[in-house]
Short mmCIF file of C-alpha atoms in Angstrom, two decimals:
data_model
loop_
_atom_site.label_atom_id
_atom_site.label_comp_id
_atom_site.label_asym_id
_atom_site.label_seq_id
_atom_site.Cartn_x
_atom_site.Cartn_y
_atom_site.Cartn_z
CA UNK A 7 5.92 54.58 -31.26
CA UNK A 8 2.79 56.12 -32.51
CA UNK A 9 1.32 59.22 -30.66
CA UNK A 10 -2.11 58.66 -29.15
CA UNK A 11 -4.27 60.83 -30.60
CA UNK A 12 -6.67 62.50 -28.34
CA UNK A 13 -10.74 62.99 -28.54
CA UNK A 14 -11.55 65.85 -29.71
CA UNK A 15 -13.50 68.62 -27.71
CA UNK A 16 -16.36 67.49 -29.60
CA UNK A 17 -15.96 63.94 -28.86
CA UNK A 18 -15.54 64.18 -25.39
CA UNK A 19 -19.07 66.42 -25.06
CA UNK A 20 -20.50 63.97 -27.08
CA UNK A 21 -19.34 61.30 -24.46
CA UNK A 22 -19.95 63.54 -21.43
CA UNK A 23 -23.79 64.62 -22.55
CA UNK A 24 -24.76 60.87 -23.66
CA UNK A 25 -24.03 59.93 -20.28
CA UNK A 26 -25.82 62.37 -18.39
CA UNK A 27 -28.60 60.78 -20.32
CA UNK A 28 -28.02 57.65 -19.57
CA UNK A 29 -26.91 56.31 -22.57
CA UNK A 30 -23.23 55.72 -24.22
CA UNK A 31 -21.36 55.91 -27.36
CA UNK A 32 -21.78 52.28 -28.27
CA UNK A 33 -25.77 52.08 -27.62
CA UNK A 34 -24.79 50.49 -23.87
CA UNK A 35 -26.78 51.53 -20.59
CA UNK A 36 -24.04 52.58 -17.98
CA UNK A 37 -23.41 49.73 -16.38
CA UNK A 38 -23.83 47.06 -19.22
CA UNK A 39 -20.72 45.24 -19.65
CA UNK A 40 -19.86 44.62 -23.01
CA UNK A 41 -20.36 40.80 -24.74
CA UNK A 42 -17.85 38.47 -22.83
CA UNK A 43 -16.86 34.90 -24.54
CA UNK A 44 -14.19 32.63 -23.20
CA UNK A 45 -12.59 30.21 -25.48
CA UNK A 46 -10.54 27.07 -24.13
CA UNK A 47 -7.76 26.06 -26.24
CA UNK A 48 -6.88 22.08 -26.78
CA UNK A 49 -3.71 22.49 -24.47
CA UNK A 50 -4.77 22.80 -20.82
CA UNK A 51 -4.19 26.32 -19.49
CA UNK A 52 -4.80 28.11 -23.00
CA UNK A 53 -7.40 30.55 -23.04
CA UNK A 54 -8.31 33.60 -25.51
CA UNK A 55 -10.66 36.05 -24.08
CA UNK A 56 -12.81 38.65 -25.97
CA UNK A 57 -14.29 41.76 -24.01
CA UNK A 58 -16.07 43.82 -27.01
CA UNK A 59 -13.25 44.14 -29.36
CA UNK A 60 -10.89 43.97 -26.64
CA UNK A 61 -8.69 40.44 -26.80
CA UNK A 62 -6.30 39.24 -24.10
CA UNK A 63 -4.58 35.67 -24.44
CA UNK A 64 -3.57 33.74 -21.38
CA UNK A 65 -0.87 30.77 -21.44
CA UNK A 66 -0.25 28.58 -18.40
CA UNK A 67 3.01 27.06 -18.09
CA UNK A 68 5.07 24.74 -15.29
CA UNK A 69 8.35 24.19 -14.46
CA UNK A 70 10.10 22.40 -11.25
CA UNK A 71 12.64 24.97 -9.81
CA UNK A 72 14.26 25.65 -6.45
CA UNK A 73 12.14 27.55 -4.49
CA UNK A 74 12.81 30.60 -2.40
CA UNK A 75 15.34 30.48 0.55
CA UNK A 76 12.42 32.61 2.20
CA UNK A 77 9.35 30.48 1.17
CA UNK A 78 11.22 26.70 1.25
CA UNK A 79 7.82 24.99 1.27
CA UNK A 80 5.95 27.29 -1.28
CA UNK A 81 5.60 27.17 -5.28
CA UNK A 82 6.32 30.28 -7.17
CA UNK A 83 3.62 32.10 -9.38
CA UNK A 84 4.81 34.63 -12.33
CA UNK A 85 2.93 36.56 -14.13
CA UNK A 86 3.99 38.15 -17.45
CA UNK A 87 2.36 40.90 -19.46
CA UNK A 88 2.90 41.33 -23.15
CA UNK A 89 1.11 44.51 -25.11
CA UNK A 90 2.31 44.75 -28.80
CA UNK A 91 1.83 46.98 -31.37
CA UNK A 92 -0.81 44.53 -32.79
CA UNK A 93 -2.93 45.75 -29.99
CA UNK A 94 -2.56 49.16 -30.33
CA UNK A 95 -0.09 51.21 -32.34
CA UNK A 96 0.46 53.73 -29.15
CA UNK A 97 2.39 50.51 -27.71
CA UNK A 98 5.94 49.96 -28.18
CA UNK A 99 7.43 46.35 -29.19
CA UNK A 100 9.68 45.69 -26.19
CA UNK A 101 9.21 48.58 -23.85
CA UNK A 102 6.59 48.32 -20.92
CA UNK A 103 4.27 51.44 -21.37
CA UNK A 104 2.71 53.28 -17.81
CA UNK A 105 -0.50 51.29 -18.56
CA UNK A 106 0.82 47.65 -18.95
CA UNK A 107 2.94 48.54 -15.74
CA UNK A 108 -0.36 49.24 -14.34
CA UNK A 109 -2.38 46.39 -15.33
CA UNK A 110 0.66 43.84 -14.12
CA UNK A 111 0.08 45.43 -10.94
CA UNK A 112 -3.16 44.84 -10.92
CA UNK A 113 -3.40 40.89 -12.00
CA UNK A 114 -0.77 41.08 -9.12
CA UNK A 115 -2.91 41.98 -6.48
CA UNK A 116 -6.02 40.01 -7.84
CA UNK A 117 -4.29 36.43 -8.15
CA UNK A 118 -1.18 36.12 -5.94
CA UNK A 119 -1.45 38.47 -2.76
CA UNK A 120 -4.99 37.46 -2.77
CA UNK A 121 -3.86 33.83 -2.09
CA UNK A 122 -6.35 32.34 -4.58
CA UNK A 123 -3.95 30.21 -5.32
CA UNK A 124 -2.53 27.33 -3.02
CA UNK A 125 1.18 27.78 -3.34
CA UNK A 126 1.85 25.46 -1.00
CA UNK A 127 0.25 22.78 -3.00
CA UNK A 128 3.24 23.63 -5.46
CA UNK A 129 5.69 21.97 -3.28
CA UNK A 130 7.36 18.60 -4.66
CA UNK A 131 9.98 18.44 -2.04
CA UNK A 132 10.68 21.00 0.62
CA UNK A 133 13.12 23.23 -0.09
CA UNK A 134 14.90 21.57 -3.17
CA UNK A 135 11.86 21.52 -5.69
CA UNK A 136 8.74 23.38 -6.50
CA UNK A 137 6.46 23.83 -9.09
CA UNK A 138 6.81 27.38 -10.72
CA UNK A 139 3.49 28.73 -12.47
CA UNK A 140 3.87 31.43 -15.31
CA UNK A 141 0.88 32.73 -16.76
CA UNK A 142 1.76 34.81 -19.96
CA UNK A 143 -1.11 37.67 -20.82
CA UNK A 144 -0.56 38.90 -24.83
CA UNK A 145 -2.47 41.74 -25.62
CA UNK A 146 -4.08 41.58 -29.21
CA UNK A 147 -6.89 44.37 -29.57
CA UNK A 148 -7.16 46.88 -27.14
CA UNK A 149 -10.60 48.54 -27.30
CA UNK A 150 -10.62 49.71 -23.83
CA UNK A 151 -10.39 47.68 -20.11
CA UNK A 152 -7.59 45.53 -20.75
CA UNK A 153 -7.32 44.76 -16.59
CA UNK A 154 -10.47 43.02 -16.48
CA UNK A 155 -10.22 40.90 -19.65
CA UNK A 156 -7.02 40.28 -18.68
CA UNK A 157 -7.97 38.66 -15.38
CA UNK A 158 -10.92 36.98 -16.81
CA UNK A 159 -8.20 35.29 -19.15
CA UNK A 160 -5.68 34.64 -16.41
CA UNK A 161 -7.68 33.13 -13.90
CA UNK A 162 -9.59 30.64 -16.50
CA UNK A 163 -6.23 29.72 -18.18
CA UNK A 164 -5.16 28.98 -14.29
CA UNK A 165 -8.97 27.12 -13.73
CA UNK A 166 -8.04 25.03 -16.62
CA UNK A 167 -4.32 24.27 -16.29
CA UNK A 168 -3.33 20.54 -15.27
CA UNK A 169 0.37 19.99 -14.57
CA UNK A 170 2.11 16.85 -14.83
CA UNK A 171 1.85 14.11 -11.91
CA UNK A 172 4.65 13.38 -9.39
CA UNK A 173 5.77 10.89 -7.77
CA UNK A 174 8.34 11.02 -5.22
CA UNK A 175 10.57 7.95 -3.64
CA UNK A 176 12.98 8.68 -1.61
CA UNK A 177 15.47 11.27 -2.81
CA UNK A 178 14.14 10.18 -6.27
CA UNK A 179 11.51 12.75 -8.02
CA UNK A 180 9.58 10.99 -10.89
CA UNK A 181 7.42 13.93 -13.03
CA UNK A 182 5.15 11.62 -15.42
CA UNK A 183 4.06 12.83 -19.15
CA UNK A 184 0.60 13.85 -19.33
CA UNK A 185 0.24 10.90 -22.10
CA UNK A 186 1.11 8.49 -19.58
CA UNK A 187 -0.88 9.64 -16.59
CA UNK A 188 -3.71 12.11 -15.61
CA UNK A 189 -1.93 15.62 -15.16
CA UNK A 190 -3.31 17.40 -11.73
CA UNK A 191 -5.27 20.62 -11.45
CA UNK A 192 -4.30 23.17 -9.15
CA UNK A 193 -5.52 23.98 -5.90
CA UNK A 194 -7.88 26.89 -6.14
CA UNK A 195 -9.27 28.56 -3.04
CA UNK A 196 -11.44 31.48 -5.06
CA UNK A 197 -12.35 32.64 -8.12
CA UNK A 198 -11.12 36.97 -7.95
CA UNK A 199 -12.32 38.80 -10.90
CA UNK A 200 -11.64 42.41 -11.74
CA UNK A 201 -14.60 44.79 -12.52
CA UNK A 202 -13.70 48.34 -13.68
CA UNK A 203 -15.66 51.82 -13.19
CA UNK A 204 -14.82 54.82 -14.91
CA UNK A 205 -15.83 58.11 -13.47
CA UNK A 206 -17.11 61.73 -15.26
CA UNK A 207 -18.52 64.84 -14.59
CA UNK A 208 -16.36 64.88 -11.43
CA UNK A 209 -17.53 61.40 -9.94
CA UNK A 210 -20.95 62.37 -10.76
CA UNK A 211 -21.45 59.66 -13.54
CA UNK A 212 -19.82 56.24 -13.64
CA UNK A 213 -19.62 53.31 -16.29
CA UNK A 214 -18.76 50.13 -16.08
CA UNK A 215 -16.62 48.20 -18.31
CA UNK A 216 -15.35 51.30 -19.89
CA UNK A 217 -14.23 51.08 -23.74
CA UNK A 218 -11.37 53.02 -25.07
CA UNK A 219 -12.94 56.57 -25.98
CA UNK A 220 -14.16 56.26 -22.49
CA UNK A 221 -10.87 55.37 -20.98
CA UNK A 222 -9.48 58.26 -22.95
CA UNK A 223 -11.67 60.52 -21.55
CA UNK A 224 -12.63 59.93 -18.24
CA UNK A 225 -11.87 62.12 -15.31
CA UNK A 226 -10.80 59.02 -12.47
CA UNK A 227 -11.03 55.27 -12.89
CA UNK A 228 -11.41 52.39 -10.15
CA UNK A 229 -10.85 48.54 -10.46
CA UNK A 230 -12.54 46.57 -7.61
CA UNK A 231 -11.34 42.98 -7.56
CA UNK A 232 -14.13 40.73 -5.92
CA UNK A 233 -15.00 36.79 -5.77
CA UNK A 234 -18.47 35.25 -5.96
CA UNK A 235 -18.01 35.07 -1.60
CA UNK A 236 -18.85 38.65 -2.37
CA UNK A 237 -15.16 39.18 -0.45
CA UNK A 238 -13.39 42.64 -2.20
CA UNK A 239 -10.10 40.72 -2.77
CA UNK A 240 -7.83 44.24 -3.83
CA UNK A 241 -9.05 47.72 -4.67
CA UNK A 242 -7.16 49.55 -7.24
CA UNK A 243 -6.84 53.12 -8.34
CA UNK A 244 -4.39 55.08 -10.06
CA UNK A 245 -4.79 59.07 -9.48
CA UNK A 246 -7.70 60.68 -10.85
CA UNK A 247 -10.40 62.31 -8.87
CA UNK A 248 -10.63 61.59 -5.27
CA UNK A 249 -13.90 59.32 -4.47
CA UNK A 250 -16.42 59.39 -1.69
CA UNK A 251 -16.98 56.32 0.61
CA UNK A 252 -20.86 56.17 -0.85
CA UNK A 253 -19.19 55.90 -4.03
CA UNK A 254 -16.68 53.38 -2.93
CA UNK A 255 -19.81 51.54 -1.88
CA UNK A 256 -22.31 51.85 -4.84
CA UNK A 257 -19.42 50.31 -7.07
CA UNK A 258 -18.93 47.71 -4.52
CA UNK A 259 -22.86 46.95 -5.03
CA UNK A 260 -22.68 46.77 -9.09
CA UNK A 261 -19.76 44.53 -8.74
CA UNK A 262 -21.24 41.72 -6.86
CA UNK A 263 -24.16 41.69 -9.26
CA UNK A 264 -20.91 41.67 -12.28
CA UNK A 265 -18.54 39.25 -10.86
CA UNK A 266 -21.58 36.62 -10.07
CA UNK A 267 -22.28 37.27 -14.05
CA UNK A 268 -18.72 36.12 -15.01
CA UNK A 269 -18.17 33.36 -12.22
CA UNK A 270 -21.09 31.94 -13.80
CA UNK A 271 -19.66 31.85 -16.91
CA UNK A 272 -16.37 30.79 -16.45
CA UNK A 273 -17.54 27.06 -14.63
CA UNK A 274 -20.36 26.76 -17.16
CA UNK A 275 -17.48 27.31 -20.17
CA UNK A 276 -14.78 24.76 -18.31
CA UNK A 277 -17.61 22.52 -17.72
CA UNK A 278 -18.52 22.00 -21.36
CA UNK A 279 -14.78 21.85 -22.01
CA UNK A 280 -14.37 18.79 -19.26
CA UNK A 281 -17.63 16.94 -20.71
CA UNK A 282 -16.53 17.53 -24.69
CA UNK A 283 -12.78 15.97 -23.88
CA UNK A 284 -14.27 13.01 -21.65
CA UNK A 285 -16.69 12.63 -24.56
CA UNK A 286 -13.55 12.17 -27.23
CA UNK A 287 -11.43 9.49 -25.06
#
């Protein structure tokens, strides 16, 4: 594995004064978001997600399992992280590095504890069969805030997923082809998306969206995971320097304005994706 190599004392005054001015390293104010396009793939549940430079993949696949002795009459939702070297050459093919630990933890908290998604719609039959949801998140450029790109990514891929129909009889469980009848969205209650603040000049100054010289940087960072209901769904933040409760609040603010930005976006993309395949059958 390659060492990260640090910013240099000039870089990160550089960094530190541009912000006290207001300005940042890549001509952004502070809490622009870099350019955000969503691409749907021609398999349902197959999205590819650019953030700036920074490129997350989601993939949305189902499988019928037994569910959880626990949970009889609940369907199962995975989540799996993938960070190559292609991303980054600081990452390691096959080991899981401190930050993708961190970012699993944090699609996590925004998609399944948050109960966005209706697990209990996964059941087939209780107790013996369940649908099991696996989104897989492959990191391919890493230019800084790979947690919120990579929920962006996960929760459209989930928006857009159909699984095959079922029909059951009996003891008997039919699961039809998609080619041979209309495969079924899932049950959505809310739409979480992450928004991330990065903190300098000992809380003093905060960005949004920060890119990579500003994640190397930075003094603290905070993710706030929020839905268009303007309801904080999780609140993530790993060390750094301690925050106030004004400041807790002020990001709170900027994030309703962020995450009404890329709710927006999300329905209008899936929208033209729903009218363009109606349009070719």
């Amino acid at each position: 594995m390659v060492r990260e190599i640090e910013p240099s004392l000039n870089e990160r005054a550089f960094v530190l004064e541009a912000l006290k001015q207001g300005r940042r390293v890549d001509g952004r104010e502070v809490y622009d978001v870099r350019p955000l396009s969503i691409t749907l793939g021609s398999d349902y549940g197959h999205v590819e997600v650019h953030l700036g430079k920074t490129k997350v993949v989601a993939i949305v696949s189902a499988e019928v399992i037994r569910p959880y002795a626990d949970k009889p009459t609940e369907g199962i939702l995975i989540f799996n992280t993938e960070i190559s070297p292609m991303a980054a050459p600081t990452f390691e093919s096959g080991a899981r590095s401190e930050e993708e630990v961190l970012i699993s933890r944090i699609i996590e908290k925004s998609l399944r504890r948050s109960r966005a998604i209706d697990t209990e719609g996964l059941c087939i039959v209780a107790g013996e069969k369940v649908w099991q949801i696996r989104v897989d998140l492959h990191f391919l450029d890493h230019d800084g805030n790979l947690a919120d790109c990579a929920s962006i990514a996960a929760i459209t891929a989930l928006l857009h997923f159909r699984r095959p129909d079922v029909t059951v009889s009996g003891e008997d469980v039919t699961i039809h082809p998609i080619d041979q009848r209309n495969p079924v969205p899932l049950s959505i209650h809310h739409i979480p998306i992450c928004v991330t603040f990065a903190f300098f000049d000992n809380g003093e100054l905060l960005v949004v969206d920060p890119n990579y010289l500003e994640g190397q940087v930075k003094e603290g960072d905070m993710t706030i995971t929020m839905n268009s209901h303007k309801e904080i769904c999780a609140l993530s933040k790993a060390g750094g320097i301690p925050l106030e409760m004004d400041q807790v609040l002020r990001c709170s603010q900027i994030a309703i304005i962020k995450v009404t930005e890329v709710d927006e976006l999300i329905k209008k993309v899936l929208e033209e994706d729903k009218a363009a395949r109606k349009a070719r059958k």
